[in-house]
XYZ file of C-alpha atoms in Angstrom:
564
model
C 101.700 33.643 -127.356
C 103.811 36.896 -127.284
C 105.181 36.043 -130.849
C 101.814 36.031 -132.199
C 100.721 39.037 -129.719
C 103.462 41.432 -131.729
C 102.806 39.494 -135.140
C 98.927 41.025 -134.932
C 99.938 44.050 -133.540
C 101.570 44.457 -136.419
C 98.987 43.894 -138.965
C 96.660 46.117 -137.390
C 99.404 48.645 -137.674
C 99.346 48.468 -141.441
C 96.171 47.840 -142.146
C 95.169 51.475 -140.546
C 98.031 52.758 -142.473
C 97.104 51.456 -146.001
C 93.215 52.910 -144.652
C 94.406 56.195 -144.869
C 96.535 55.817 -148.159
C 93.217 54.319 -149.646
C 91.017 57.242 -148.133
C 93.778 59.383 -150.432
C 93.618 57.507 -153.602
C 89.908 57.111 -153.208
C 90.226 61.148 -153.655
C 92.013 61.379 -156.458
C 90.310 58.284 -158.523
C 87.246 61.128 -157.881
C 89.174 63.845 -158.911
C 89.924 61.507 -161.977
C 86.608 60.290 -162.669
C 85.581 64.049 -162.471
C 87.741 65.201 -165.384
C 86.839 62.193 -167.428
C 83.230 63.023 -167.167
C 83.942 66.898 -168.131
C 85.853 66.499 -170.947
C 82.518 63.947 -172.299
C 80.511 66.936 -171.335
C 80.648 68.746 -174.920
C 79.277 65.760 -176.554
C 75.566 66.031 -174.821
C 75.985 70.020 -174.890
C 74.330 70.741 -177.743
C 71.506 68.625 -177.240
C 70.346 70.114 -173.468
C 71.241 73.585 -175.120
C 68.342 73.194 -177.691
C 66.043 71.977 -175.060
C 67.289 74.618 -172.009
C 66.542 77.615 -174.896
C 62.758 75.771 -175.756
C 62.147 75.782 -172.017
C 63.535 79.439 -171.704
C 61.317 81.058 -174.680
C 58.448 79.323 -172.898
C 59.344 81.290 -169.629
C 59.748 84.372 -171.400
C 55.960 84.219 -172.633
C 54.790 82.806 -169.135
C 56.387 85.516 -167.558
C 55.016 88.505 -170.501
C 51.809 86.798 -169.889
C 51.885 86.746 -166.009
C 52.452 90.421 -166.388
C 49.846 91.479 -168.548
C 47.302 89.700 -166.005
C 49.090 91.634 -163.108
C 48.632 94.937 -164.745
C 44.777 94.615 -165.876
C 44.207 93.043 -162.313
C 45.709 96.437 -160.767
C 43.654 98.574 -163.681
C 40.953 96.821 -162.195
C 41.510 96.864 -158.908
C 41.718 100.807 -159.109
C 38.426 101.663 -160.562
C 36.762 99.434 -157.998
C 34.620 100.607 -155.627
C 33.599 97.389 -153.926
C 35.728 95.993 -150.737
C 34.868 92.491 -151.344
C 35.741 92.843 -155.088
C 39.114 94.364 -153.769
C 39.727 91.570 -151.803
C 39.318 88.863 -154.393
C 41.272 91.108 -156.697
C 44.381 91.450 -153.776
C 43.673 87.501 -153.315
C 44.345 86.885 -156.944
C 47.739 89.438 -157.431
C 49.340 87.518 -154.849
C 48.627 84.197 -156.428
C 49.951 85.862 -159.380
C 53.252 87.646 -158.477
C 53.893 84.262 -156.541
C 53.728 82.518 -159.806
C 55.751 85.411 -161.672
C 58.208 84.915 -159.078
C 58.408 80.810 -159.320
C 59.136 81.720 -162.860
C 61.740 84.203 -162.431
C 63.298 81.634 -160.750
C 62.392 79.045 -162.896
C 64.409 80.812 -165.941
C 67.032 81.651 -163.538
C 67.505 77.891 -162.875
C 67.729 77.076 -166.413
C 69.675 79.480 -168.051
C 73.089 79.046 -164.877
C 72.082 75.720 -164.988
C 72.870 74.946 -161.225
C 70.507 75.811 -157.972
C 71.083 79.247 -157.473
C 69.451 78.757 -153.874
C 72.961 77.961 -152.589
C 74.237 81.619 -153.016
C 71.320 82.347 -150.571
C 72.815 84.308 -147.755
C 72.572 82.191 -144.154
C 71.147 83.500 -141.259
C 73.782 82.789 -138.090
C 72.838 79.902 -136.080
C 72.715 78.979 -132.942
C 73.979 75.764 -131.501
C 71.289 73.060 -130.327
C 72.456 69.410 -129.934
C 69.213 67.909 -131.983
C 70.177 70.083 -134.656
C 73.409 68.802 -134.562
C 72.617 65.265 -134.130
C 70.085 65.381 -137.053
C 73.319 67.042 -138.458
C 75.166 63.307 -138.130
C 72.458 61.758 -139.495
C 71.726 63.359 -141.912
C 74.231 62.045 -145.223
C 72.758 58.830 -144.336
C 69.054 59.554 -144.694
C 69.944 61.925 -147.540
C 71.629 58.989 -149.136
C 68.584 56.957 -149.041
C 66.909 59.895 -150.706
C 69.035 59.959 -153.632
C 68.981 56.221 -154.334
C 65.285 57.284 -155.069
C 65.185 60.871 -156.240
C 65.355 60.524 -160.349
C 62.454 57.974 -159.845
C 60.637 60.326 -157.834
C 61.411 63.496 -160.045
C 59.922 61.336 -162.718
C 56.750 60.538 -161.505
C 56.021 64.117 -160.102
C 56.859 65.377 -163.739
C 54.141 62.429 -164.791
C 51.700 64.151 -162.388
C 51.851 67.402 -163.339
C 51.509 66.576 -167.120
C 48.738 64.707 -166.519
C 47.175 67.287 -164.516
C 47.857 69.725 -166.731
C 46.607 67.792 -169.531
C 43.202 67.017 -168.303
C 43.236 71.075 -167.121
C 44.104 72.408 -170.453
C 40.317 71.097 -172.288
C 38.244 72.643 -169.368
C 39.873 76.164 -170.150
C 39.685 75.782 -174.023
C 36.197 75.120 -172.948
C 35.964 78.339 -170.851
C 36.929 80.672 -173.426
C 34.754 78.674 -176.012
C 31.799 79.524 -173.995
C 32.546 83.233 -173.822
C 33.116 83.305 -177.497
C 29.698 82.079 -177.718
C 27.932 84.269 -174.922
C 29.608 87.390 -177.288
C 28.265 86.255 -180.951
C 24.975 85.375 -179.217
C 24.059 88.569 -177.287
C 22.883 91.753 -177.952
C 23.485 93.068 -175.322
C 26.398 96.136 -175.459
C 27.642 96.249 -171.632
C 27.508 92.731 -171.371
C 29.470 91.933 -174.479
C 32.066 94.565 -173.659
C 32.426 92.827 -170.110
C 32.920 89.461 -171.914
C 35.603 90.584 -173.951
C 37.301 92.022 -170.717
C 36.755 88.230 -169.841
C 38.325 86.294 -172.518
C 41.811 87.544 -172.547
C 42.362 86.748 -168.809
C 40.806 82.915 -169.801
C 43.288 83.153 -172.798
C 46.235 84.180 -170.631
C 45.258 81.248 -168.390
C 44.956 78.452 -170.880
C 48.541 79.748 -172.524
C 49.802 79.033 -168.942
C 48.658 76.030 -168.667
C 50.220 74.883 -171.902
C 53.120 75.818 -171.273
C 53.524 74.016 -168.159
C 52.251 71.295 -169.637
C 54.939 72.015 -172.216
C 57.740 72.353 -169.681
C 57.173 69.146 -167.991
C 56.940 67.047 -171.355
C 60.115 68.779 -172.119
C 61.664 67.628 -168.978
C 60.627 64.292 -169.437
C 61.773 63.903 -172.646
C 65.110 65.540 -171.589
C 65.278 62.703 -168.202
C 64.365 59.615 -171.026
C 67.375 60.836 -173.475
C 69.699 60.923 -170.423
C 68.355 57.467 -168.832
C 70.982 54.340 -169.618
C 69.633 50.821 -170.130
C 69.199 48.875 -166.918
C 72.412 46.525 -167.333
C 74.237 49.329 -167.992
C 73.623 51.343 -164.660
C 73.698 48.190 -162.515
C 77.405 47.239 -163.780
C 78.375 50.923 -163.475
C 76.745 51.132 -159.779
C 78.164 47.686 -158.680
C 81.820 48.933 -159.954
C 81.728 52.184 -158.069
C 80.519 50.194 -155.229
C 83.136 47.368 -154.895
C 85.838 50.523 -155.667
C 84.707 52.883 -152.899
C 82.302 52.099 -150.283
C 81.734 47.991 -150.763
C 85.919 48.333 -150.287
C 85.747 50.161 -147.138
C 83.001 48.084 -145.769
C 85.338 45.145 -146.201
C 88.058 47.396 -144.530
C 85.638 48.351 -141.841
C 85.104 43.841 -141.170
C 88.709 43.154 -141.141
C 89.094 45.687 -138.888
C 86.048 44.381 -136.248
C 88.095 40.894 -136.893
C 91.192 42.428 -135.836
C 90.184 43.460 -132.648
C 87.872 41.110 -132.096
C 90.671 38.878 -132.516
C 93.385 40.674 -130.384
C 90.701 41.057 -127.585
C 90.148 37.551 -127.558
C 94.202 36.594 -127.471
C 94.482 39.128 -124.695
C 91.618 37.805 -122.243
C 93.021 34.424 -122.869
C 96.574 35.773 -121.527
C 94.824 37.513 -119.159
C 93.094 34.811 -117.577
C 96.243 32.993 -116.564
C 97.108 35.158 -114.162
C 93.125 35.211 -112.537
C 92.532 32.664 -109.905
C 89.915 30.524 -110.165
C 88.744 31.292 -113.924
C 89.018 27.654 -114.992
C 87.130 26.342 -111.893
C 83.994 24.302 -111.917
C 81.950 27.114 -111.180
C 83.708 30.273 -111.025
C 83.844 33.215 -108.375
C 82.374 36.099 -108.890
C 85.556 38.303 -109.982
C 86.070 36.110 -112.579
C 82.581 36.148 -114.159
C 82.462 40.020 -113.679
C 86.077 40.140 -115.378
C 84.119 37.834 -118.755
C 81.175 40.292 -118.483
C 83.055 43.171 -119.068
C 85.293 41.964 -121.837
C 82.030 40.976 -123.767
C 80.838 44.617 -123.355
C 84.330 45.864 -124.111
C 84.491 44.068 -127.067
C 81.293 45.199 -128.137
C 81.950 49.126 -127.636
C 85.179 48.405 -129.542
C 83.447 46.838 -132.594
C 81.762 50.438 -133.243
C 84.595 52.392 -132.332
C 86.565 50.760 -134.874
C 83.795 51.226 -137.370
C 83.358 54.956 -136.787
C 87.344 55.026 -136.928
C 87.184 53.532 -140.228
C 84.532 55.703 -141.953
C 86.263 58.448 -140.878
C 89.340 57.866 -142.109
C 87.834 57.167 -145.134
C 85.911 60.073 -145.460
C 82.643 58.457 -146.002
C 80.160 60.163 -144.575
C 77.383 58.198 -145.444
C 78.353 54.814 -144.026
C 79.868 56.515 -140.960
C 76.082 58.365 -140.351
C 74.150 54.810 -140.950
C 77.008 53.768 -138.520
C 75.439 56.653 -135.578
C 71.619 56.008 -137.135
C 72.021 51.990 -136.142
C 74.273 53.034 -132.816
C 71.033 54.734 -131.692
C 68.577 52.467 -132.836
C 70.753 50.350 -130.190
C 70.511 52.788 -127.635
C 66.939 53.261 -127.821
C 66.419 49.546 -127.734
C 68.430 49.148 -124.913
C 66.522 52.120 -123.620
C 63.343 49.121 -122.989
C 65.212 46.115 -122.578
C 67.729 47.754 -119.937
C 65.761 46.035 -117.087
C 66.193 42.769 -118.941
C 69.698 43.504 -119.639
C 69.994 43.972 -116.044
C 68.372 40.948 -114.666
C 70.768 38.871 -117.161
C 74.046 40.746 -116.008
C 72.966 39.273 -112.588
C 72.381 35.618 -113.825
C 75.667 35.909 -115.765
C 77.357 37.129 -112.738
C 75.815 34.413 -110.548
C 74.205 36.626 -108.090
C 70.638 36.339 -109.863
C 67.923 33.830 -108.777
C 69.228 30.764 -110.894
C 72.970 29.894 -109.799
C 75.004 27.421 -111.003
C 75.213 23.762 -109.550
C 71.655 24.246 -108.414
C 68.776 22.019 -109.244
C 65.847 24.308 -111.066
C 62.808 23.073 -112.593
C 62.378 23.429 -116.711
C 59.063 22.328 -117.831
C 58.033 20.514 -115.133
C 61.271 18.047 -115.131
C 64.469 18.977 -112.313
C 67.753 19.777 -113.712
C 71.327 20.813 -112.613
C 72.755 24.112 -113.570
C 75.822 23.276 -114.920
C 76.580 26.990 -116.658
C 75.170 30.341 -116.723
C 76.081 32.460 -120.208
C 74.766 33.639 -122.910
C 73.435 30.568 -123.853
C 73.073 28.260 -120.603
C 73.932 24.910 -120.314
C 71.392 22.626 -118.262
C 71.704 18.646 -117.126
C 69.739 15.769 -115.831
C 72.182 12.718 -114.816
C 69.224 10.023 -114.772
C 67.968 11.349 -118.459
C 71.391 11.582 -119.638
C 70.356 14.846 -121.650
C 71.966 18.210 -121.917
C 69.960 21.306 -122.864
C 71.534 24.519 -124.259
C 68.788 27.151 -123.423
C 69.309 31.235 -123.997
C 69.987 33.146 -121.116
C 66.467 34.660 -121.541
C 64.650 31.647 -120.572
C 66.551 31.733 -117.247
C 64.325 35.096 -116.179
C 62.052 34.585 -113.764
C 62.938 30.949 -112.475
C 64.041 29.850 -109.251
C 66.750 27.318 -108.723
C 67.605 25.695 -104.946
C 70.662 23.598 -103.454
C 69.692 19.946 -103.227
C 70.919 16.954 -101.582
C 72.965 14.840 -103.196
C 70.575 11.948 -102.591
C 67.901 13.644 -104.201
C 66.349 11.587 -107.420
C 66.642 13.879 -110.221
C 63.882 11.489 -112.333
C 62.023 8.583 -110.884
C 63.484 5.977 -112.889
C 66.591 5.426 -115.576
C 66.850 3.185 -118.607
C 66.300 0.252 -118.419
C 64.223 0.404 -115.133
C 60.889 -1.080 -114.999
C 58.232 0.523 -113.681
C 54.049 0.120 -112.571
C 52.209 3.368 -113.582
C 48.863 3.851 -111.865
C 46.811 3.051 -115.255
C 47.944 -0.597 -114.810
C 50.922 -0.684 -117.477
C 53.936 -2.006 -116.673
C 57.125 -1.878 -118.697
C 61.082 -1.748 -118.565
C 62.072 2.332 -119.867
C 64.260 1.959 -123.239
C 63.493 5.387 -124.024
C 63.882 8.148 -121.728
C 64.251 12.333 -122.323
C 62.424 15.543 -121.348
C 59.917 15.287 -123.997
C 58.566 11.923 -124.306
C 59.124 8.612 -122.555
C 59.105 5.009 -124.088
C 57.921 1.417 -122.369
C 58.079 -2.104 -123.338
C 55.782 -4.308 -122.021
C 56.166 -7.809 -121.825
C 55.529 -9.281 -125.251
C 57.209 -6.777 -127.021
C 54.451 -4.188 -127.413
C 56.004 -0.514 -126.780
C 53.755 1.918 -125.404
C 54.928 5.857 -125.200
C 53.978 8.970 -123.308
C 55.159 12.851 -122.883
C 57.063 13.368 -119.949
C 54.732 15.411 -118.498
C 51.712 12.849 -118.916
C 54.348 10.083 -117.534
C 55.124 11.974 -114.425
C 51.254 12.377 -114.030
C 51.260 8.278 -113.736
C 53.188 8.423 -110.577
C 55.519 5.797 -111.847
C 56.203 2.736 -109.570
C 59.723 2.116 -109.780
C 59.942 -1.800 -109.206
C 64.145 -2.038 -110.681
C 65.662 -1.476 -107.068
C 63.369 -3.830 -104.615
C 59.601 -3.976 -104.767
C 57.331 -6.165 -102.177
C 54.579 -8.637 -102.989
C 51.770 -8.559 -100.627
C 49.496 -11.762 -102.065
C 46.550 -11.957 -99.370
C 44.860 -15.609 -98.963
C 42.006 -17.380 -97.545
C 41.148 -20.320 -95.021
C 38.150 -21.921 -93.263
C 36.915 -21.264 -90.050
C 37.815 -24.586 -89.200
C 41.250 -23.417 -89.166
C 40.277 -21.048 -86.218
C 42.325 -22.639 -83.288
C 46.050 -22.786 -85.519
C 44.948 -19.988 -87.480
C 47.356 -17.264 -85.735
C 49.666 -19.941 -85.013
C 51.050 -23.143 -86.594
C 48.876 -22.796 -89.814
C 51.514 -19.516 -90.479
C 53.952 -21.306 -89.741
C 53.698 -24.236 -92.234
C 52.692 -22.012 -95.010
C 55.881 -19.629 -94.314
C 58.348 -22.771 -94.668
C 56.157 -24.419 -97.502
C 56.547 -21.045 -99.909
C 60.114 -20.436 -98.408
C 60.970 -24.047 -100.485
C 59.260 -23.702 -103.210
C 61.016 -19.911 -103.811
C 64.444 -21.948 -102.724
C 63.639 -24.854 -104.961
C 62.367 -22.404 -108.090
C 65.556 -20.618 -108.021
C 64.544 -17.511 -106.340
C 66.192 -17.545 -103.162
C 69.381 -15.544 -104.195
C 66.924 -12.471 -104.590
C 64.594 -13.299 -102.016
C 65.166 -10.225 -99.192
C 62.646 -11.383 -96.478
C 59.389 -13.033 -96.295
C 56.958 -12.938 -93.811
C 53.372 -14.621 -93.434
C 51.106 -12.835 -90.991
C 47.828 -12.524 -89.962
C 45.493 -9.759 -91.517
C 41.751 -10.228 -90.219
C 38.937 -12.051 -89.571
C 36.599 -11.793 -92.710
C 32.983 -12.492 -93.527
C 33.260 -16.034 -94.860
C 37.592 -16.924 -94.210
C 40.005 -16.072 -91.850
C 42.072 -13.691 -94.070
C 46.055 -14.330 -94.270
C 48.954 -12.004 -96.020
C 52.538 -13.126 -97.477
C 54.387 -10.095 -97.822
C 57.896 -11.704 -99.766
C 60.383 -8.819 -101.016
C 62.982 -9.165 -103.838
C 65.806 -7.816 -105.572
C 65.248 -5.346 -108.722
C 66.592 -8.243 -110.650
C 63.315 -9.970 -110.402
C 61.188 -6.982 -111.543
C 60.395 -8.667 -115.456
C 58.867 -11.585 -113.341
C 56.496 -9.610 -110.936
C 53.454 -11.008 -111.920
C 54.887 -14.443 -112.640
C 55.893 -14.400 -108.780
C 52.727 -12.731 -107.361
C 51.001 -15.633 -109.156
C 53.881 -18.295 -108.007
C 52.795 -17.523 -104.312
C 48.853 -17.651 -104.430
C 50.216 -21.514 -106.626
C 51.996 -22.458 -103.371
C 49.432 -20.858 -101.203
C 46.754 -23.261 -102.664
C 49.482 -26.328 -103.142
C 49.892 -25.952 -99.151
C 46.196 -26.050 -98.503
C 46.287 -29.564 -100.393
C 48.791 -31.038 -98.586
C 47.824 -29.585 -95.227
C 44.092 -30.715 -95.982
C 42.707 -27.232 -95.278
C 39.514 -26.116 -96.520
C 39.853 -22.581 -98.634
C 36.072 -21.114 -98.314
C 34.167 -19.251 -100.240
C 31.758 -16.569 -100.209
C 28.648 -17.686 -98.165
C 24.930 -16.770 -97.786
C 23.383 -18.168 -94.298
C 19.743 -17.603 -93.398
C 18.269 -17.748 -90.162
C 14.775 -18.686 -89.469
């Protein structure tokens, strides 16, 4: 045991060791993979020049036209007289500069070709723990993001084209219908204030076409740069299986490992524990199992946080925290649960082991309480492995050991109280077969069967065959008539073969009826006998009546008498 104690030690030494090497070669294969991609740089450069200095020439006239709007707005706005005409006019300069200013940026974006919002100077910050947890979390969900973000890009651009597209006809229409409303009137004021109109209307269908512009371009830019699906899936799935689908393996073998080495050292552990391999353990030992399972579980995320970390992966070791406290806010509901199983597993709860509790309506004997809990009935002859969660909320007593744990076996034969009567060859918790005599098999649930209030005839059973004689009779009737019948059936049961399982007879007076004096043979037998209970309750009324014959008594019948 010690031998292969140190041998896993050990590998668990080197494999942390060769998770560190691989965090640094994982670096520079990036570093690598980096230069290869910049020195294939040059080869696309000319093509996203031509198409950056379209895109920036387009700018330049957004942004001359922007500013010719601005300063006619502000001509306007300072021969104006009227406040609400001043406020329309401030409304529409800020909607302006804020478009001037999206493309200032815009061309700014273009022409450095990288986000020039990161030069941004930062505000200090102060520290506040959901900022910093959404901190942890964050590679993870941005992650997600990115898987998506070309795809989403994309269909935005789609948008806006489209938009644009279906905008650009309703302006050409706009400035159509001024061109009209100036040929057509005669009007000198109004045509001059028309042609103050038209080249805000131009300026704004210009603008429109050249977003329209800019977005096609972008498109058309994203489709020359998009690779055929095959390709991108064999390049994703090799960068996967050489960086993070690697360290995910890393990150099993290493949850094996210690799963492993905790498991070697509660078994060493145990040794040493008294009472762990009892029937049904003491309570230091199940507490001591408890908190190894727990342990074990804490360890499994340690070493997975451990191993993202060394690796450097940031993603995988934020999904790692994002499922950690999914966990923790699920066991933030089921903690009373939790609780109430700790208890049963502990055997302190309200089911306890080697106690009889009752599982859908049939009794069984705890034998073990764990995660999943093992349950037995000796006359079924069934186990049941049941989840620790169907244990909440039951009961379980101590019972005497001479208490029936199922009213018959297999084998037995029994009377149920709709008349059938049958020997059990099939017997469990669910459903319960008889055979009756002549072979026909008849089957019920278990539930349904107990409801019959089975007659167990396989141990002993009694016969109690009541029978008639005369009046005549009246004088021996309690006497010497009992007799005679007693020793008549007591040799034919002798003579038949019966007498081995015979337990006691007895003949005895019942009552004085309407039209007989009444008379009862009670005769109990052996279980043996049970497949010939009828053939022996009809035996006895045969020697009841043979008796009568020889004895020359008179067996009535129902009579009517009439009195005048």
């Amino acid at each position: 045991m010690m031998r292969n104690l140190n041998i896993f030690i050990i590998f668990l030494f080197i494999l942390f060791c060769s998770t560190f090497a691989l965090a640094d070669e994982t670096k520079k294969e990036a570093l690598s993979s980096d230069q290869e991609k910049t020195e294939e740089q040059p080869v696309k450069a000319e093509s996203k020049t031509e198409t950056s200095l379209k895109m920036l020439h387009s700018l330049i006239e957004l942004k001359k036209n922007l500013s010719q709007r601005i300063k006619e707005k502000n001509q306007i706005l300072e021969k104006s007289s009227s406040d609400t005409e001043k406020e329309l006019l401030n409304t529409e300069l800020e909607k302006l500069d804020k478009q001037l200013n999206d493309s200032v940026i815009d061309f700014e974006r273009i022409a450095t070709g990288i986000d020039t919002g990161l030069f941004a100077e930062k505000k200090a910050e102060e520290f506040d723990w959901k900022d910093e947890l959404v901190g942890l979390i964050k590679p993870g969900i941005q992650e997600i993001k990115r898987l998506t973000v070309r795809a989403r890009y994309k269909t935005k651009l789609k948008d806006e084209l489209s938009y644009y597209q279906d905008l650009s006809p309703v302006a050409s229409q706009a400035i159509q219908n001024i061109d009209e409303l100036i040929t057509q009137t005669k009007d000198k004021d109004l045509k001059k204030d028309l042609k103050k109109l038209l080249p805000e209307w131009k300026s704004i269908e210009k603008q429109i076409l050249n977003k329209a512009e800019m977005a096609g371009m972008r498109l058309a830019e994203m489709d020359r740069e998009e690779k055929s699906i095959i390709e991108t899936s064999q390049n994703s799935i090799k960068n996967f299986f050489r960086t993070r689908g690697l360290f995910l393996f890393i990150a099993l073998i290493a949850c094996l490992g210690v799963l492993f080495f905790l498991r070697l050292f509660s078994r060493l552990m145990v040794r040493f524990i008294p009472g762990y391999h009892s029937k049904y353990r003491p309570f230091h030992a199940r507490l001591l199992s408890l908190l190894s399972r727990i342990m074990a579980f804490v360890m499994v995320f340690l070493v997975l946080i451990f191993v993202f970390y060394a690796v450097e992966d940031w993603v995988l070791l934020s999904l790692t925290i994002i499922f950690i406290m999914g966990i923790g806010w699920a066991a933030k509901h089921t903690l009373p649960q939790f609780w109430h199983q700790s208890r049963l597993m502990l055997n302190i709860g309200s089911v306890r082991e080697g106690e009889r509790i009752i599982y859908n309506g049939v009794p069984w004997l705890v034998k073990n309480i764990n995660v999943f809990s093992e349950l037995e009935n000796p006359y079924l002859e069934v186990k049941l492995r049941l989840p620790i969660e169907e244990l909440l909320g039951k009961t379980s007593r101590p019972f005497h050991k001479d208490e029936p744990w199922f009213p018959c076996k297999r084998n037995d034969w029994v009377i149920l109280s709709d008349g059938t009567r049958g020997v059990v060859t099939s017997l469990s918790h669910e459903m319960v077969e008889l055979v009756q005599r002549g072979g026909s098999r008849k089957t019920y649930q278990t539930s349904d069967f107990l409801g019959q209030t089975p007659l167990n005839i396989s141990v002993n059973f009694r016969l109690k065959i009541p029978f008639g004689i005369s009046y005549n009779l009246q004088k021996d009737s309690t006497g010497k008539v009992l007799e005679i019948l007693k020793a008549h059936i007591k040799e034919q049961i002798e003579k038949e073969g019966y007498k081995k399982n015979l337990l006691n007879l007895g003949v005895e007076f019942q009552q004085a009826g309407a039209s007989s004096l009444d008379i009862v043979v009670l005769a109990d037998f052996k279980g043996e006998l049970a497949p010939l209970y009828k053939r022996l309750s009809r035996a006895i009324q045969r020697w009841c009546v043979d008796a009568c014959t020889l004895n020359n008594w008179e067996i009535p019948f129902p009579q009517l008498t009439i009195h005048k």
